[in-house]
């Protein structure tokens, strides 16, 4: 993930499990997936960002 | 280059009750934290926030509070003990953010009118903060018999040993905040072994 401010590659430091909230997340979770929030911070300018991802283990 | 800019560690005053004694405790801790070098802080009073009740969680996120949590490197949460638990509105506010808290430090200040110093509200909050992605430090601050602990006129602590305990708490919180900032910036998750 690149920094939305300076474009540098961000440091991916966490994957926090969270509850599914969208129908697609709920479907994928019911199939054995796990919903996470990926947390990133820019080592150049300190911007923090995150995105929701569903990991699939099936 | 490591980010050596000042840490931002706000103090959240976690009750909206009229006549709340926790405000004195929050102001005492905030005053002491503001003297700490290389730390910026402010008092966030949940009573001054727009507390929506027409939804819950991140659906009712307050942009100003979310921006403060995004900027924060650590948090001090001042919580009175109401019937052994944290105030419901404090939980309501904390639940409005998630990504903003991840891998950031948190320290809890428990406040009670009785002798236990908010010990039970601290225990009550620990699993909540962990679930939010915060990293709790092992020092707490306990304000037991809060009416006696802080001078009503001056707002000063009546026992100077309490100031020393608060400094210990802040020192640990600053260390954890600095370390976690470095980790967020520089230490990536290890890839899964093949």
PDB file of C-alpha atoms in Angstrom:
ATOM      1  CA  UNK A   1       0.000   0.000   0.000  1.00  0.00           C
ATOM      2  CA  UNK A   2       1.385   3.392  -0.942  1.00  0.00           C
ATOM      3  CA  UNK A   3       1.087   6.529   1.123  1.00  0.00           C
ATOM      4  CA  UNK A   4      -1.832   8.685  -0.066  1.00  0.00           C
ATOM      5  CA  UNK A   5       0.185  11.793   0.816  1.00  0.00           C
ATOM      6  CA  UNK A   6       3.750  11.197  -0.403  1.00  0.00           C
ATOM      7  CA  UNK A   7       3.495   7.981  -2.408  1.00  0.00           C
ATOM      8  CA  UNK A   8       6.108   6.046  -0.424  1.00  0.00           C
ATOM      9  CA  UNK A   9       5.582   2.363   0.304  1.00  0.00           C
ATOM     10  CA  UNK A  10       3.841   2.137   3.662  1.00  0.00           C
ATOM     11  CA  UNK A  11       4.809  -0.209   6.475  1.00  0.00           C
ATOM     12  CA  UNK A  12       2.198  -2.933   6.959  1.00  0.00           C
ATOM     13  CA  UNK A  13       2.320  -3.450  10.718  1.00  0.00           C
ATOM     14  CA  UNK A  14      -0.951  -5.060  11.774  1.00  0.00           C
ATOM     15  CA  UNK A  15      -3.768  -7.328  10.772  1.00  0.00           C
ATOM     16  CA  UNK A  16      -6.573  -6.874  13.261  1.00  0.00           C
ATOM     17  CA  UNK A  17      -9.431  -9.394  13.092  1.00  0.00           C
ATOM     18  CA  UNK A  18     -12.830  -7.712  13.016  1.00  0.00           C
ATOM     19  CA  UNK A  19     -16.469  -8.671  12.631  1.00  0.00           C
ATOM     20  CA  UNK A  20     -17.831  -8.972   9.077  1.00  0.00           C
ATOM     21  CA  UNK A  21     -20.231  -6.142   8.245  1.00  0.00           C
ATOM     22  CA  UNK A  22     -21.014  -6.318   4.553  1.00  0.00           C
ATOM     23  CA  UNK A  23     -22.982  -9.142   2.927  1.00  0.00           C
ATOM     24  CA  UNK A  24     -19.880 -10.154   0.972  1.00  0.00           C
ATOM     25  CA  UNK A  25     -17.753 -10.256   4.127  1.00  0.00           C
ATOM     26  CA  UNK A  26     -20.432 -12.265   5.921  1.00  0.00           C
ATOM     27  CA  UNK A  27     -20.608 -14.749   3.062  1.00  0.00           C
ATOM     28  CA  UNK A  28     -16.868 -15.181   2.900  1.00  0.00           C
ATOM     29  CA  UNK A  29     -16.620 -15.458   6.691  1.00  0.00           C
ATOM     30  CA  UNK A  30     -19.284 -18.173   6.639  1.00  0.00           C
ATOM     31  CA  UNK A  31     -17.065 -20.054   4.174  1.00  0.00           C
ATOM     32  CA  UNK A  32     -14.153 -20.028   6.617  1.00  0.00           C
ATOM     33  CA  UNK A  33     -12.634 -16.681   5.776  1.00  0.00           C
ATOM     34  CA  UNK A  34     -11.606 -14.083   8.278  1.00  0.00           C
ATOM     35  CA  UNK A  35     -12.109 -10.343   7.991  1.00  0.00           C
ATOM     36  CA  UNK A  36      -9.182  -8.170   9.003  1.00  0.00           C
ATOM     37  CA  UNK A  37      -8.229  -4.536   9.076  1.00  0.00           C
ATOM     38  CA  UNK A  38      -4.764  -4.107   7.621  1.00  0.00           C
ATOM     39  CA  UNK A  39      -3.002  -1.191   9.292  1.00  0.00           C
ATOM     40  CA  UNK A  40      -0.211   0.727   7.575  1.00  0.00           C
ATOM     41  CA  UNK A  41       1.972   3.719   8.454  1.00  0.00           C
ATOM     42  CA  UNK A  42       4.182   5.713   6.145  1.00  0.00           C
ATOM     43  CA  UNK A  43       7.838   5.628   7.236  1.00  0.00           C
ATOM     44  CA  UNK A  44       8.479   8.853   5.343  1.00  0.00           C
ATOM     45  CA  UNK A  45       5.710  11.186   6.484  1.00  0.00           C
ATOM     46  CA  UNK A  46       3.876   9.331   9.256  1.00  0.00           C
ATOM     47  CA  UNK A  47       0.477   9.077   7.582  1.00  0.00           C
ATOM     48  CA  UNK A  48      -1.647   6.231   8.944  1.00  0.00           C
ATOM     49  CA  UNK A  49      -4.031   4.273   6.743  1.00  0.00           C
ATOM     50  CA  UNK A  50      -5.985   1.037   6.829  1.00  0.00           C
ATOM     51  CA  UNK A  51      -8.127  -1.180   4.655  1.00  0.00           C
ATOM     52  CA  UNK A  52     -10.491  -4.084   5.199  1.00  0.00           C
ATOM     53  CA  UNK A  53      -9.514  -7.375   3.657  1.00  0.00           C
ATOM     54  CA  UNK A  54     -11.099 -10.813   3.809  1.00  0.00           C
ATOM     55  CA  UNK A  55      -8.571 -13.616   4.031  1.00  0.00           C
ATOM     56  CA  UNK A  56      -9.667 -16.936   2.667  1.00  0.00           C
ATOM     57  CA  UNK A  57      -8.455 -20.207   4.101  1.00  0.00           C
ATOM     58  CA  UNK A  58     -10.700 -22.383   1.968  1.00  0.00           C
TER      59      UNK A  58
ATOM     60  CA  UNK B   1      14.785   8.302   9.451  1.00  0.00           C
ATOM     61  CA  UNK B   2      13.031   7.648  12.760  1.00  0.00           C
ATOM     62  CA  UNK B   3      10.216  10.046  13.528  1.00  0.00           C
ATOM     63  CA  UNK B   4      11.376  12.024  16.564  1.00  0.00           C
ATOM     64  CA  UNK B   5       8.591  14.580  16.399  1.00  0.00           C
ATOM     65  CA  UNK B   6       6.637  15.083  19.628  1.00  0.00           C
ATOM     66  CA  UNK B   7       4.300  12.320  20.636  1.00  0.00           C
ATOM     67  CA  UNK B   8       0.626  13.224  20.738  1.00  0.00           C
ATOM     68  CA  UNK B   9      -1.049  11.684  23.768  1.00  0.00           C
ATOM     69  CA  UNK B  10      -4.504  13.088  24.522  1.00  0.00           C
ATOM     70  CA  UNK B  11      -6.352  12.521  27.783  1.00  0.00           C
ATOM     71  CA  UNK B  12      -9.942  11.327  27.391  1.00  0.00           C
ATOM     72  CA  UNK B  13     -12.289  12.342  30.173  1.00  0.00           C
ATOM     73  CA  UNK B  14     -14.752   9.489  30.034  1.00  0.00           C
ATOM     74  CA  UNK B  15     -17.885  10.649  31.789  1.00  0.00           C
ATOM     75  CA  UNK B  16     -20.615  13.192  31.132  1.00  0.00           C
ATOM     76  CA  UNK B  17     -22.180  13.280  34.604  1.00  0.00           C
ATOM     77  CA  UNK B  18     -22.896  16.593  36.265  1.00  0.00           C
ATOM     78  CA  UNK B  19     -20.568  17.172  39.191  1.00  0.00           C
ATOM     79  CA  UNK B  20     -18.181  14.503  38.011  1.00  0.00           C
ATOM     80  CA  UNK B  21     -15.096  14.200  40.198  1.00  0.00           C
ATOM     81  CA  UNK B  22     -13.189  12.535  37.371  1.00  0.00           C
ATOM     82  CA  UNK B  23     -12.730  15.912  35.755  1.00  0.00           C
ATOM     83  CA  UNK B  24     -10.382  16.921  38.549  1.00  0.00           C
ATOM     84  CA  UNK B  25      -8.431  13.710  38.118  1.00  0.00           C
ATOM     85  CA  UNK B  26      -8.260  14.178  34.349  1.00  0.00           C
ATOM     86  CA  UNK B  27      -7.055  17.751  34.712  1.00  0.00           C
ATOM     87  CA  UNK B  28      -4.398  16.721  37.223  1.00  0.00           C
ATOM     88  CA  UNK B  29      -3.056  13.996  34.918  1.00  0.00           C
ATOM     89  CA  UNK B  30      -3.298  16.254  31.874  1.00  0.00           C
ATOM     90  CA  UNK B  31      -1.372  19.018  33.653  1.00  0.00           C
ATOM     91  CA  UNK B  32       1.378  16.583  34.571  1.00  0.00           C
ATOM     92  CA  UNK B  33       1.526  15.068  31.081  1.00  0.00           C
ATOM     93  CA  UNK B  34       1.746  18.544  29.517  1.00  0.00           C
ATOM     94  CA  UNK B  35       4.988  19.139  31.385  1.00  0.00           C
ATOM     95  CA  UNK B  36       6.548  16.051  29.849  1.00  0.00           C
ATOM     96  CA  UNK B  37       9.213  16.832  27.237  1.00  0.00           C
ATOM     97  CA  UNK B  38       8.505  16.005  23.624  1.00  0.00           C
ATOM     98  CA  UNK B  39       4.851  15.266  24.293  1.00  0.00           C
ATOM     99  CA  UNK B  40       1.813  17.166  23.064  1.00  0.00           C
ATOM    100  CA  UNK B  41      -1.480  16.561  24.763  1.00  0.00           C
ATOM    101  CA  UNK B  42      -4.988  17.883  25.129  1.00  0.00           C
ATOM    102  CA  UNK B  43      -8.021  17.053  27.189  1.00  0.00           C
ATOM    103  CA  UNK B  44     -10.826  15.426  25.222  1.00  0.00           C
ATOM    104  CA  UNK B  45     -14.052  15.730  27.186  1.00  0.00           C
ATOM    105  CA  UNK B  46     -16.670  13.324  25.909  1.00  0.00           C
ATOM    106  CA  UNK B  47     -19.312  15.648  27.367  1.00  0.00           C
ATOM    107  CA  UNK B  48     -18.266  18.216  24.771  1.00  0.00           C
ATOM    108  CA  UNK B  49     -18.605  15.785  21.869  1.00  0.00           C
ATOM    109  CA  UNK B  50     -21.667  15.333  19.691  1.00  0.00           C
ATOM    110  CA  UNK B  51     -22.864  11.997  21.067  1.00  0.00           C
ATOM    111  CA  UNK B  52     -25.154  10.525  18.474  1.00  0.00           C
ATOM    112  CA  UNK B  53     -27.450   7.738  19.555  1.00  0.00           C
ATOM    113  CA  UNK B  54     -29.139   7.101  16.228  1.00  0.00           C
ATOM    114  CA  UNK B  55     -26.593   4.444  15.393  1.00  0.00           C
ATOM    115  CA  UNK B  56     -23.592   2.728  16.875  1.00  0.00           C
ATOM    116  CA  UNK B  57     -19.962   1.976  16.311  1.00  0.00           C
ATOM    117  CA  UNK B  58     -18.171   3.369  13.299  1.00  0.00           C
ATOM    118  CA  UNK B  59     -21.456   4.361  11.647  1.00  0.00           C
ATOM    119  CA  UNK B  60     -21.603   7.391  13.948  1.00  0.00           C
ATOM    120  CA  UNK B  61     -17.928   8.282  13.906  1.00  0.00           C
ATOM    121  CA  UNK B  62     -17.244  11.906  14.830  1.00  0.00           C
ATOM    122  CA  UNK B  63     -14.706  13.242  12.290  1.00  0.00           C
ATOM    123  CA  UNK B  64     -12.957  15.456  14.834  1.00  0.00           C
ATOM    124  CA  UNK B  65     -12.545  12.633  17.343  1.00  0.00           C
ATOM    125  CA  UNK B  66     -11.412  10.241  14.589  1.00  0.00           C
ATOM    126  CA  UNK B  67      -8.786  12.762  13.490  1.00  0.00           C
ATOM    127  CA  UNK B  68      -7.521  13.075  17.062  1.00  0.00           C
ATOM    128  CA  UNK B  69      -7.308   9.288  17.367  1.00  0.00           C
ATOM    129  CA  UNK B  70      -5.515   9.021  14.013  1.00  0.00           C
ATOM    130  CA  UNK B  71      -2.968  11.577  15.163  1.00  0.00           C
ATOM    131  CA  UNK B  72      -2.558   9.999  18.591  1.00  0.00           C
ATOM    132  CA  UNK B  73       0.433   7.866  19.503  1.00  0.00           C
ATOM    133  CA  UNK B  74      -1.050   6.971  22.863  1.00  0.00           C
ATOM    134  CA  UNK B  75      -4.119   7.598  24.992  1.00  0.00           C
ATOM    135  CA  UNK B  76      -4.854   8.266  28.613  1.00  0.00           C
ATOM    136  CA  UNK B  77      -8.371   7.181  29.487  1.00  0.00           C
ATOM    137  CA  UNK B  78      -9.816   8.581  32.690  1.00  0.00           C
ATOM    138  CA  UNK B  79     -12.721   6.444  33.783  1.00  0.00           C
ATOM    139  CA  UNK B  80     -14.823   6.592  36.907  1.00  0.00           C
ATOM    140  CA  UNK B  81     -16.231   3.382  38.267  1.00  0.00           C
ATOM    141  CA  UNK B  82     -20.018   3.322  38.039  1.00  0.00           C
ATOM    142  CA  UNK B  83     -21.480   0.117  39.471  1.00  0.00           C
ATOM    143  CA  UNK B  84     -18.195  -1.722  38.799  1.00  0.00           C
ATOM    144  CA  UNK B  85     -18.078  -0.737  35.129  1.00  0.00           C
ATOM    145  CA  UNK B  86     -17.024   2.050  32.809  1.00  0.00           C
ATOM    146  CA  UNK B  87     -19.566   4.721  31.906  1.00  0.00           C
ATOM    147  CA  UNK B  88     -21.698   3.544  29.033  1.00  0.00           C
ATOM    148  CA  UNK B  89     -21.095   6.712  27.044  1.00  0.00           C
ATOM    149  CA  UNK B  90     -17.334   6.228  27.266  1.00  0.00           C
ATOM    150  CA  UNK B  91     -17.728   2.806  25.648  1.00  0.00           C
ATOM    151  CA  UNK B  92     -20.123   4.339  23.117  1.00  0.00           C
ATOM    152  CA  UNK B  93     -17.475   6.911  22.125  1.00  0.00           C
ATOM    153  CA  UNK B  94     -14.568   4.455  22.058  1.00  0.00           C
ATOM    154  CA  UNK B  95     -16.548   2.111  19.814  1.00  0.00           C
ATOM    155  CA  UNK B  96     -16.823   4.754  17.082  1.00  0.00           C
ATOM    156  CA  UNK B  97     -13.232   4.166  15.982  1.00  0.00           C
ATOM    157  CA  UNK B  98     -11.107   1.117  15.279  1.00  0.00           C
ATOM    158  CA  UNK B  99      -8.402   1.508  12.630  1.00  0.00           C
ATOM    159  CA  UNK B 100      -7.395   4.754  14.350  1.00  0.00           C
ATOM    160  CA  UNK B 101      -6.309   2.836  17.484  1.00  0.00           C
ATOM    161  CA  UNK B 102      -4.335  -0.066  16.070  1.00  0.00           C
ATOM    162  CA  UNK B 103      -0.917  -0.583  17.665  1.00  0.00           C
ATOM    163  CA  UNK B 104      -1.177   2.518  19.841  1.00  0.00           C
ATOM    164  CA  UNK B 105      -0.549   2.684  23.566  1.00  0.00           C
ATOM    165  CA  UNK B 106      -3.208   3.174  26.217  1.00  0.00           C
ATOM    166  CA  UNK B 107      -3.061   3.821  29.919  1.00  0.00           C
ATOM    167  CA  UNK B 108      -6.051   3.868  32.241  1.00  0.00           C
ATOM    168  CA  UNK B 109      -6.766   6.170  35.156  1.00  0.00           C
ATOM    169  CA  UNK B 110      -9.397   4.717  37.471  1.00  0.00           C
ATOM    170  CA  UNK B 111     -11.431   6.999  39.699  1.00  0.00           C
ATOM    171  CA  UNK B 112     -13.706   6.100  42.569  1.00  0.00           C
ATOM    172  CA  UNK B 113     -15.395   7.723  45.504  1.00  0.00           C
ATOM    173  CA  UNK B 114     -14.506   4.698  47.639  1.00  0.00           C
ATOM    174  CA  UNK B 115     -11.260   3.008  48.575  1.00  0.00           C
ATOM    175  CA  UNK B 116     -10.612   0.852  45.485  1.00  0.00           C
ATOM    176  CA  UNK B 117      -9.413   3.602  43.183  1.00  0.00           C
ATOM    177  CA  UNK B 118     -11.273   2.419  40.147  1.00  0.00           C
ATOM    178  CA  UNK B 119      -9.499  -0.929  40.132  1.00  0.00           C
ATOM    179  CA  UNK B 120     -12.594  -2.693  38.890  1.00  0.00           C
ATOM    180  CA  UNK B 121     -13.259  -0.251  36.066  1.00  0.00           C
ATOM    181  CA  UNK B 122      -9.667  -0.703  34.931  1.00  0.00           C
ATOM    182  CA  UNK B 123     -10.118  -4.475  34.848  1.00  0.00           C
ATOM    183  CA  UNK B 124     -13.381  -3.910  33.037  1.00  0.00           C
ATOM    184  CA  UNK B 125     -11.785  -1.735  30.354  1.00  0.00           C
ATOM    185  CA  UNK B 126      -8.697  -3.838  29.622  1.00  0.00           C
ATOM    186  CA  UNK B 127     -10.387  -6.418  27.344  1.00  0.00           C
ATOM    187  CA  UNK B 128     -12.300  -3.635  25.602  1.00  0.00           C
ATOM    188  CA  UNK B 129      -9.148  -1.694  24.765  1.00  0.00           C
ATOM    189  CA  UNK B 130      -7.396  -4.849  23.607  1.00  0.00           C
ATOM    190  CA  UNK B 131     -10.295  -5.610  21.272  1.00  0.00           C
ATOM    191  CA  UNK B 132      -9.991  -2.101  19.847  1.00  0.00           C
ATOM    192  CA  UNK B 133      -6.380  -2.817  18.907  1.00  0.00           C
ATOM    193  CA  UNK B 134      -4.813  -0.701  21.636  1.00  0.00           C
ATOM    194  CA  UNK B 135      -1.796  -1.880  23.630  1.00  0.00           C
ATOM    195  CA  UNK B 136      -2.318  -1.365  27.351  1.00  0.00           C
ATOM    196  CA  UNK B 137       0.566  -0.478  29.620  1.00  0.00           C
ATOM    197  CA  UNK B 138       1.064  -2.189  32.962  1.00  0.00           C
ATOM    198  CA  UNK B 139       1.019   0.953  35.109  1.00  0.00           C
ATOM    199  CA  UNK B 140      -2.365   2.342  36.094  1.00  0.00           C
ATOM    200  CA  UNK B 141      -3.280   5.404  38.075  1.00  0.00           C
ATOM    201  CA  UNK B 142      -5.811   4.935  40.845  1.00  0.00           C
ATOM    202  CA  UNK B 143      -7.685   7.822  42.400  1.00  0.00           C
ATOM    203  CA  UNK B 144      -9.286   6.371  45.511  1.00  0.00           C
ATOM    204  CA  UNK B 145     -11.573   8.579  47.591  1.00  0.00           C
ATOM    205  CA  UNK B 146     -11.194  11.161  44.886  1.00  0.00           C
ATOM    206  CA  UNK B 147     -12.813  13.940  46.900  1.00  0.00           C
ATOM    207  CA  UNK B 148      -9.863  13.811  49.278  1.00  0.00           C
ATOM    208  CA  UNK B 149      -7.213  13.092  46.649  1.00  0.00           C
ATOM    209  CA  UNK B 150      -7.518  16.443  44.897  1.00  0.00           C
ATOM    210  CA  UNK B 151      -7.903  19.826  46.545  1.00  0.00           C
ATOM    211  CA  UNK B 152     -11.264  21.238  45.563  1.00  0.00           C
ATOM    212  CA  UNK B 153     -10.040  24.834  45.444  1.00  0.00           C
ATOM    213  CA  UNK B 154      -6.677  24.471  43.738  1.00  0.00           C
ATOM    214  CA  UNK B 155      -7.080  21.225  41.813  1.00  0.00           C
ATOM    215  CA  UNK B 156      -3.720  20.105  43.191  1.00  0.00           C
ATOM    216  CA  UNK B 157      -3.032  16.600  44.403  1.00  0.00           C
ATOM    217  CA  UNK B 158      -3.184  16.371  48.178  1.00  0.00           C
ATOM    218  CA  UNK B 159      -0.631  13.562  48.352  1.00  0.00           C
ATOM    219  CA  UNK B 160       2.687  14.287  46.590  1.00  0.00           C
ATOM    220  CA  UNK B 161       3.297  10.551  46.230  1.00  0.00           C
ATOM    221  CA  UNK B 162       0.384  10.462  43.802  1.00  0.00           C
ATOM    222  CA  UNK B 163       2.323  12.801  41.491  1.00  0.00           C
ATOM    223  CA  UNK B 164       5.233  10.353  41.562  1.00  0.00           C
ATOM    224  CA  UNK B 165       2.914   7.470  40.683  1.00  0.00           C
ATOM    225  CA  UNK B 166       1.476   9.488  37.804  1.00  0.00           C
ATOM    226  CA  UNK B 167       4.980  10.186  36.512  1.00  0.00           C
ATOM    227  CA  UNK B 168       5.743   6.458  36.549  1.00  0.00           C
ATOM    228  CA  UNK B 169       2.561   5.860  34.580  1.00  0.00           C
ATOM    229  CA  UNK B 170       3.458   8.580  32.072  1.00  0.00           C
ATOM    230  CA  UNK B 171       7.006   7.330  31.658  1.00  0.00           C
ATOM    231  CA  UNK B 172       5.759   3.877  30.724  1.00  0.00           C
ATOM    232  CA  UNK B 173       3.091   5.299  28.427  1.00  0.00           C
ATOM    233  CA  UNK B 174       5.606   7.536  26.640  1.00  0.00           C
ATOM    234  CA  UNK B 175       8.011   4.627  26.177  1.00  0.00           C
ATOM    235  CA  UNK B 176       5.256   2.428  24.790  1.00  0.00           C
ATOM    236  CA  UNK B 177       3.944   5.181  22.538  1.00  0.00           C
ATOM    237  CA  UNK B 178       7.406   5.891  21.144  1.00  0.00           C
ATOM    238  CA  UNK B 179       8.164   2.208  20.658  1.00  0.00           C
ATOM    239  CA  UNK B 180       4.873   1.491  18.956  1.00  0.00           C
ATOM    240  CA  UNK B 181       5.267   4.494  16.663  1.00  0.00           C
ATOM    241  CA  UNK B 182       8.630   3.108  15.608  1.00  0.00           C
ATOM    242  CA  UNK B 183       7.037  -0.300  15.099  1.00  0.00           C
ATOM    243  CA  UNK B 184       4.164   1.078  13.060  1.00  0.00           C
ATOM    244  CA  UNK B 185       6.606   2.889  10.828  1.00  0.00           C
ATOM    245  CA  UNK B 186       9.530   0.553  10.590  1.00  0.00           C
ATOM    246  CA  UNK B 187       8.679  -2.993  11.636  1.00  0.00           C
ATOM    247  CA  UNK B 188       6.629  -4.952   9.128  1.00  0.00           C
ATOM    248  CA  UNK B 189       4.603  -8.039   9.829  1.00  0.00           C
ATOM    249  CA  UNK B 190       6.651 -11.164   9.217  1.00  0.00           C
ATOM    250  CA  UNK B 191       5.480 -13.181   6.229  1.00  0.00           C
ATOM    251  CA  UNK B 192       3.798 -16.471   6.968  1.00  0.00           C
ATOM    252  CA  UNK B 193       6.330 -19.358   6.947  1.00  0.00           C
ATOM    253  CA  UNK B 194       6.180 -21.483   3.825  1.00  0.00           C
TER     254      UNK B 194
END
